[in-house]
CSV table of C-alpha atoms and ligand atoms in Angstrom, one decimal:
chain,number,residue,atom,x,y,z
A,1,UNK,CA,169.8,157.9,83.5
A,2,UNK,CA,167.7,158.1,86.3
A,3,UNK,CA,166.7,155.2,88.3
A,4,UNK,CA,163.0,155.0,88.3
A,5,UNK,CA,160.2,154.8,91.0
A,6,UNK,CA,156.4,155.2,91.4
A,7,UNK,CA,153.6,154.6,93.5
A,8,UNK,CA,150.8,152.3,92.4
A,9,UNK,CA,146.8,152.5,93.2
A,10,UNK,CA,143.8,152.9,92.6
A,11,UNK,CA,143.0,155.7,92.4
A,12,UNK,CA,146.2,157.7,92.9
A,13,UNK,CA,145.7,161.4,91.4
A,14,UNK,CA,145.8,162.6,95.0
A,15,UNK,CA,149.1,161.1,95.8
A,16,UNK,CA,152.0,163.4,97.8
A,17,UNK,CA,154.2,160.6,96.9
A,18,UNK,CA,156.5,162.0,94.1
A,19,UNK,CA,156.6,164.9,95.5
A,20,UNK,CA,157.5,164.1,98.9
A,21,UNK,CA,160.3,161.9,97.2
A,22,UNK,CA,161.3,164.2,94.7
A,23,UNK,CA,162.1,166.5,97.7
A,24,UNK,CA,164.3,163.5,99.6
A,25,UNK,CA,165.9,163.0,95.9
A,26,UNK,CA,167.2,166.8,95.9
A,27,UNK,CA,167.5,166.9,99.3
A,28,UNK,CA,170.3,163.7,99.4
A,29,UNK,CA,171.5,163.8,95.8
A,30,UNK,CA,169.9,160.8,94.6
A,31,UNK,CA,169.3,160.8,90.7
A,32,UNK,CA,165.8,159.4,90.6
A,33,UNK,CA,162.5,159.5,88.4
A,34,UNK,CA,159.2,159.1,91.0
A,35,UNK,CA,155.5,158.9,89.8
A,36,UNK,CA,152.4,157.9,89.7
A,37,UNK,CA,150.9,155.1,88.1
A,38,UNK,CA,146.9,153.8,88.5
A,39,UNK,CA,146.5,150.3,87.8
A,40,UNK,CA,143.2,148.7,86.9
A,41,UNK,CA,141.6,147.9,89.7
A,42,UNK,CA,142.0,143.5,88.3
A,43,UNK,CA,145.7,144.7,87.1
A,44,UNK,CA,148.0,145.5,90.0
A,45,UNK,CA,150.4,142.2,89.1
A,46,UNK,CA,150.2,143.1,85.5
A,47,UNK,CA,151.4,146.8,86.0
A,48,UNK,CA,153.8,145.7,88.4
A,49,UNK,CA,155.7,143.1,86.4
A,50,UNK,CA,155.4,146.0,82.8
A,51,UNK,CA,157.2,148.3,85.3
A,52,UNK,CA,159.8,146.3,86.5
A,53,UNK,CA,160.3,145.3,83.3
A,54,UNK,CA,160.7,148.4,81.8
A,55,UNK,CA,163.8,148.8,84.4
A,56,UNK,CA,161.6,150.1,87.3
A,57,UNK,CA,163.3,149.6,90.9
A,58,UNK,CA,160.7,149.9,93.0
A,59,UNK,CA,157.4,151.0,93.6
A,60,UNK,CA,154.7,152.4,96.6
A,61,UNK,CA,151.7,150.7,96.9
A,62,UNK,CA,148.8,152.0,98.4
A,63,UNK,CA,145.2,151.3,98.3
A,64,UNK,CA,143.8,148.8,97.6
A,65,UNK,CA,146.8,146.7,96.8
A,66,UNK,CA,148.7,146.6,99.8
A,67,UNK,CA,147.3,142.8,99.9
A,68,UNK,CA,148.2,141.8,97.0
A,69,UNK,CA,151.6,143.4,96.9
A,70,UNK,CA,152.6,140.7,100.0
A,71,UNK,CA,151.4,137.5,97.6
A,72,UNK,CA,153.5,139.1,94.7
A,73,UNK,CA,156.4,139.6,96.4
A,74,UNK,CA,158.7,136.9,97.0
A,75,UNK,CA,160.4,137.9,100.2
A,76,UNK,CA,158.8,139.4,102.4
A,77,UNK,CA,160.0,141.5,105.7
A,78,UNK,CA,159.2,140.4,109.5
A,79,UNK,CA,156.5,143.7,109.8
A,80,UNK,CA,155.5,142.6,106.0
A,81,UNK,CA,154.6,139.5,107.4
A,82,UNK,CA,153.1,140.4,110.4
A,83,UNK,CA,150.4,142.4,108.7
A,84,UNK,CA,150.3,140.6,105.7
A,85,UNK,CA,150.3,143.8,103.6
A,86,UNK,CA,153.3,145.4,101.4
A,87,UNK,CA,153.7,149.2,100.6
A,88,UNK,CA,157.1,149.5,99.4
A,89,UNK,CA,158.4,146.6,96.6
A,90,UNK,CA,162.1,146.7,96.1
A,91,UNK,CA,162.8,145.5,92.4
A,92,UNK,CA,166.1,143.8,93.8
A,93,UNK,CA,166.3,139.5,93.1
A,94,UNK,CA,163.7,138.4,94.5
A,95,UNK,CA,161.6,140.8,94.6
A,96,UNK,CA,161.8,142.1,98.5
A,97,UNK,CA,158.5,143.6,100.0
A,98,UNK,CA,158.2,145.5,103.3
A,99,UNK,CA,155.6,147.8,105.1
A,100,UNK,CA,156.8,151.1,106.5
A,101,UNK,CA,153.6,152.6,107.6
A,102,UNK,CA,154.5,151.3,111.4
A,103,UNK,CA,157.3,152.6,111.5
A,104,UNK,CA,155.8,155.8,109.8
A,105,UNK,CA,153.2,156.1,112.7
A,106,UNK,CA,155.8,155.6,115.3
A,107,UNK,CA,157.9,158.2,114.3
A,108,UNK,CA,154.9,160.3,113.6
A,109,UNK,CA,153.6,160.1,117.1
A,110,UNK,CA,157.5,160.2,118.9
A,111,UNK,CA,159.5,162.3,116.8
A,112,UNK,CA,157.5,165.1,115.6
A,113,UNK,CA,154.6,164.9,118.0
A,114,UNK,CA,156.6,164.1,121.0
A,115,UNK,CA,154.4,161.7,122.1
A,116,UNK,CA,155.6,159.0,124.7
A,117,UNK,CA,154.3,155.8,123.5
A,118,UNK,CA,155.7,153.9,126.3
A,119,UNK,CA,153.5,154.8,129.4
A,120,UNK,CA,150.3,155.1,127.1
A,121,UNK,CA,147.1,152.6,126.6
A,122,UNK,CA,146.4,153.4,123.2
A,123,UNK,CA,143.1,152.3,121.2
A,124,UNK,CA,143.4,151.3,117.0
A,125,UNK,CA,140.1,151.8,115.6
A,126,UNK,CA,139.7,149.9,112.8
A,127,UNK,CA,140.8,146.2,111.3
A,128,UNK,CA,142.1,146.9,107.6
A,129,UNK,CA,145.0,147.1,105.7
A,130,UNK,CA,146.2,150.4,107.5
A,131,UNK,CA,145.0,148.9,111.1
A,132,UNK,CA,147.2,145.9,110.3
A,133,UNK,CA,149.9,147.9,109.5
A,134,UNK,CA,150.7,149.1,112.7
A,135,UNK,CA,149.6,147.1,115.2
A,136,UNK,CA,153.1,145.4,115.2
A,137,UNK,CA,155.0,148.9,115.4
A,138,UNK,CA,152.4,150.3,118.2
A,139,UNK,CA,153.9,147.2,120.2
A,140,UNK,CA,157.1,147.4,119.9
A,141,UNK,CA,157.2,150.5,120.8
A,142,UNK,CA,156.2,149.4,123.9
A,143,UNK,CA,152.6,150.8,124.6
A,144,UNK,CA,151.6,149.3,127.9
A,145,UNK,CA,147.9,147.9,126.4
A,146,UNK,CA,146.5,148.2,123.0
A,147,UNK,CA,143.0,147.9,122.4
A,148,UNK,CA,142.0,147.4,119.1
A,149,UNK,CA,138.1,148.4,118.1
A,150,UNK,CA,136.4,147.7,114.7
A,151,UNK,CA,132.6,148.0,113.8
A,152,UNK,CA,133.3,144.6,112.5
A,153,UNK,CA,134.6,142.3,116.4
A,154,UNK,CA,135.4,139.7,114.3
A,155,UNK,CA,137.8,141.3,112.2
A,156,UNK,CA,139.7,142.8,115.1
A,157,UNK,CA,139.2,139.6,117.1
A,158,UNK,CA,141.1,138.3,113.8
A,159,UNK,CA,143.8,141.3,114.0
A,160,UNK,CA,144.4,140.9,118.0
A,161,UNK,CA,145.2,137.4,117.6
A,162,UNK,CA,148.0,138.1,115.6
A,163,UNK,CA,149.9,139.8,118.3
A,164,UNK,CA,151.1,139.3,121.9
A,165,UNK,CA,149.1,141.4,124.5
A,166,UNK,CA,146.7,142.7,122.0
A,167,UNK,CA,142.5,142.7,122.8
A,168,UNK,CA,139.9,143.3,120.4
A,169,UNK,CA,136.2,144.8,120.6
A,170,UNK,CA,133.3,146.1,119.5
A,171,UNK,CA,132.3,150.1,120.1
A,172,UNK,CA,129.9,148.9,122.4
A,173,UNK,CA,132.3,147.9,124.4
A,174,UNK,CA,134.4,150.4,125.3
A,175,UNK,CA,132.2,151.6,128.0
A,176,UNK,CA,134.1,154.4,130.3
A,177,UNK,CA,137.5,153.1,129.3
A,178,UNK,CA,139.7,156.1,128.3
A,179,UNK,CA,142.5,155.9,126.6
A,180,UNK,CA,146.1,158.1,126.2
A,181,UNK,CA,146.5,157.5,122.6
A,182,UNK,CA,143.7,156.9,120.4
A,183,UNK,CA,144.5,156.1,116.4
A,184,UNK,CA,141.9,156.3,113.5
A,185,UNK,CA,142.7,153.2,111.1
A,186,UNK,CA,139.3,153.6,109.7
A,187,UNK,CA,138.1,154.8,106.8
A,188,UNK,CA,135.3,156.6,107.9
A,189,UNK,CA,136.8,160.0,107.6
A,190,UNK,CA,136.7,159.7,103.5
A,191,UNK,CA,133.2,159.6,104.0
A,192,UNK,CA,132.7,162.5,106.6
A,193,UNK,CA,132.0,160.1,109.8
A,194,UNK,CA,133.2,159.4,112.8
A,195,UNK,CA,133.2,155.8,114.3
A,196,UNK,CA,130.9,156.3,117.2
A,197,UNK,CA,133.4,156.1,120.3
A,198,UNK,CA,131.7,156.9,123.5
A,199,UNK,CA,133.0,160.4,125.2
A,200,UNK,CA,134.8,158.9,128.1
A,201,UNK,CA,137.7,157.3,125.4
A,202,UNK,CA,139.8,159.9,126.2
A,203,UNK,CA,142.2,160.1,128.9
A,204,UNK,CA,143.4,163.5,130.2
A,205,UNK,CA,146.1,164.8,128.0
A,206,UNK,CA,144.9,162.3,125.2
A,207,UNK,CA,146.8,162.3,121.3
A,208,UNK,CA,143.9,161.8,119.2
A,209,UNK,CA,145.2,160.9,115.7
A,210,UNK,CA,143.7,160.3,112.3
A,211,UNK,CA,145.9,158.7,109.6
A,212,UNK,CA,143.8,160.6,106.8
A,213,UNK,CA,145.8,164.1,106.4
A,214,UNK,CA,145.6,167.3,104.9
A,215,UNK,CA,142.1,168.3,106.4
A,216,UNK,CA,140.0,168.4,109.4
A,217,UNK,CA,138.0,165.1,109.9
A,218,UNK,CA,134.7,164.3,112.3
A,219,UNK,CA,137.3,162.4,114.6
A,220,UNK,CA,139.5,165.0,114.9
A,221,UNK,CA,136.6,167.8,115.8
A,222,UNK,CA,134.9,165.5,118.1
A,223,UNK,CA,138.1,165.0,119.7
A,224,UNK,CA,139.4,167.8,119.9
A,225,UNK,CA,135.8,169.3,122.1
A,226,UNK,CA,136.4,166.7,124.5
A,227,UNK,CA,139.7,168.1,125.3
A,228,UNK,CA,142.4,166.4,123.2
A,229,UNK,CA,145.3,167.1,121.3
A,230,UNK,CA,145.1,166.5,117.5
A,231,UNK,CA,146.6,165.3,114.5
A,232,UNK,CA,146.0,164.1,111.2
A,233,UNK,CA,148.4,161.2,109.4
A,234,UNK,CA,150.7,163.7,107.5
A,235,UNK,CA,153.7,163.3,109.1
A,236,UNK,CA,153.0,159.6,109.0
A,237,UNK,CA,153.4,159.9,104.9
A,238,UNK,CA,156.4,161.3,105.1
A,239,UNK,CA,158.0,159.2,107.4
A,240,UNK,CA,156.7,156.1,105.8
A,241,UNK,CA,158.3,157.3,102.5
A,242,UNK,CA,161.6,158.0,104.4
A,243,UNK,CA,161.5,154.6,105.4
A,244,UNK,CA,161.1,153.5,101.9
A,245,UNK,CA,163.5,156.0,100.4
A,246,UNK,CA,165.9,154.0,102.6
A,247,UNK,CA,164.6,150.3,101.8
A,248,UNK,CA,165.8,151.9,97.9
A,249,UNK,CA,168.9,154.1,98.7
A,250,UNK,CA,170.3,153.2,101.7
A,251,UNK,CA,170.1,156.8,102.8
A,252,UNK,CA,167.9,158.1,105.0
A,253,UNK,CA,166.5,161.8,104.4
A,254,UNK,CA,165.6,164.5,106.8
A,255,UNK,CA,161.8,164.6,107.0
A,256,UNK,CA,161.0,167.9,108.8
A,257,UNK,CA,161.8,170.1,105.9
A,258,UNK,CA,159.4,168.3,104.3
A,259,UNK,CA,156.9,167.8,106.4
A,260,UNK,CA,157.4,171.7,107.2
A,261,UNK,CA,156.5,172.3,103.2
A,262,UNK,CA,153.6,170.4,102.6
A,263,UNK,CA,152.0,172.3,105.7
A,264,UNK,CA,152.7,175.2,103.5
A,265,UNK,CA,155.3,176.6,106.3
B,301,NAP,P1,140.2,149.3,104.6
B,301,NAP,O1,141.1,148.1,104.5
B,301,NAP,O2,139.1,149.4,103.6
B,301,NAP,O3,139.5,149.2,106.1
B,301,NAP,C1,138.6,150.2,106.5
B,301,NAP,C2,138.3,150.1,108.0
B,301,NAP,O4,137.5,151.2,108.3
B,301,NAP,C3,137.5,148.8,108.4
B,301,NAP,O5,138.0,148.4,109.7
B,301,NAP,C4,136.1,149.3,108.5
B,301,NAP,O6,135.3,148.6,109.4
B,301,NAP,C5,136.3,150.7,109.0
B,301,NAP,N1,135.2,151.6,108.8
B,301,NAP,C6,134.8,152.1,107.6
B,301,NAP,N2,133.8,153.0,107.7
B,301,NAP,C7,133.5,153.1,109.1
B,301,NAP,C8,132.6,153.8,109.9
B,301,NAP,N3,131.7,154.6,109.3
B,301,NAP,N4,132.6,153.6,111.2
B,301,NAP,C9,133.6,152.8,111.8
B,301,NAP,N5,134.5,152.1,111.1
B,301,NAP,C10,134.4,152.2,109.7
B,301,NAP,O7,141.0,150.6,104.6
B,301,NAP,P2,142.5,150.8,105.0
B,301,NAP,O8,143.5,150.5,103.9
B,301,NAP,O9,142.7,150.2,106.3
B,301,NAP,O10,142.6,152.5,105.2
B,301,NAP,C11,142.0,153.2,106.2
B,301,NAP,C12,142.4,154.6,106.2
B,301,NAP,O11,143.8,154.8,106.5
B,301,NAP,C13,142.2,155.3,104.8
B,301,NAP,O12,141.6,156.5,105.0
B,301,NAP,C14,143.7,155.5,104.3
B,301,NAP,O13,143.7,156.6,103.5
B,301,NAP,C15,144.4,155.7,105.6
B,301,NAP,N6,145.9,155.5,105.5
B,301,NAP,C16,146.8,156.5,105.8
B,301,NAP,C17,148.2,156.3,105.7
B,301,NAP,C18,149.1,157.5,106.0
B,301,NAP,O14,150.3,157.3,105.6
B,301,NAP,N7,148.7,158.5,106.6
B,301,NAP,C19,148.7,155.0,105.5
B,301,NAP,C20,147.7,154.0,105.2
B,301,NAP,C21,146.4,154.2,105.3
B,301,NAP,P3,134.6,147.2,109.0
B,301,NAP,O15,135.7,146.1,109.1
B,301,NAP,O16,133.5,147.0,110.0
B,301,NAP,O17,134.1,147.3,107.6
């Protein structure tokens, strides 16, 4: 029988999940069920323990129970930790929870965008659950400064202090800073805004990069007339699933195929 898999949220219709994984699964001859399951919104621990009870090895998690996926799990990884949110539970004993969406951004930005993360000042706008999920990646990938702005200071100030050689601020205070790499974290694109960066953000040859994929976004417009390169957080999914894939299977999938199919190429 198939070993079984899913991602949890709320909402979750919208997920690429099973079939980005359904594509590793053929790809790497894995023998595993993937899909979708919406918790209540007051349920996520609930759900969680029916599924694993039910023989489930492992689940997603995305919003908005990334959160409580770290307090339910009892082991948590180092980046887990460090951004005290969980997207990938591993069903093993104890339950083992980790967050690939670092990783997922990295790989994003150096592998398939070819973007050298190591000579860049880079700006993280926003202080949430996806924010947090990176900053640690972002660092140890060695960006020389990293900047992180949230319409909220106090958040970020909260975020920064978290890390080594990490500042936080308010829009406001940008000023004419510019930046080589400059992430959207928020979750202003689901709503059709931009956060209000001043013009002068980007440097010359600047990444602009939203995580929200599979459509243009205000951020990524704006951007892109003040003279940047763009890209939305697509290849992000996918390589955050790869990561997870291998958290489950110890085998890690080729992405680009992929990556190449959900842009309908
Ligand atoms: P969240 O925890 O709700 O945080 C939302 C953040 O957005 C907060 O920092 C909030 O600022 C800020 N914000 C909201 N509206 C804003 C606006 N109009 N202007 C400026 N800032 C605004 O959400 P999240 O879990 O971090 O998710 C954020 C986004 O990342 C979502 O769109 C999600 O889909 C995406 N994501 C993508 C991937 C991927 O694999 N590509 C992975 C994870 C997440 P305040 O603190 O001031 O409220």
């Amino acid at each position: 029988m198939s070993e079984r898999y899913a991602v949890i949220g709320h909402p979750v219709a919208h997920s690429k999940s099973p079939f980005i994984h359904a594509e590793f699964a053929r790809a790497t001859r894995q023998d595993i069920e993937y899909r979708r399951i919406e918790a209540p919104l007051d349920g996520f621990r609930r759900t969680a323990d029916e599924f694993r009870a039910a023989g489930g090895k492992g689940l997603n998690v995305t919003l908005p129970f990334k959160g409580q996926a770290f307090v339910y799990c009892a082991q948590a990884s180092d980046r887990a930790r460090a951004s005290q949110a969980v997207n990938t539970l591993d069903f093993r004993e104890p339950t083992f929870g980790d967050n690939t969406d670092g990783v997922g951004l990295v790989r994003d930005l150096s592998r398939n965008l070819h973007f050298d993360l190591r000579s860049s000042r880079a700006l993280l706008m926003g202080a949430g659950g996806a924010a947090q999920g990176v900053v640690g990646a972002l660092r140890e990938a060695g960006v020389a400064q990293l900047v992180i702005v949230n319409r909220t200071v106090a958040k970020a100030q909260a975020v920064a202090a978290r890390f080594p050689r990490t500042r936080a601020c308010g829009y406001e205070d940008l000023g004419e800073e510019s930046f080589g790499l400059v992430v959207n974290a928020t979750s202003a694109s689901l709503v059709e805004a931009a956060p209000p960066l001043p013009e002068a953000v980007y440097a010359r040859g600047a990444l602009a990069y939203d995580m929200v994929y599979g459509r243009d976004t205000p951020f990524l417009a704006a951007a892109r007339a003040a003279g940047a390169r763009t890209s939305d957080g697509l290849g992000m999914l996918v390589e955050q699933a790869a990561e997870s894939f291998f958290i489950w299977r110890g085998v890690r999938p080729d992405t680009a195929p992929v990556l190449r199919k959900l842009r309908g190429g």
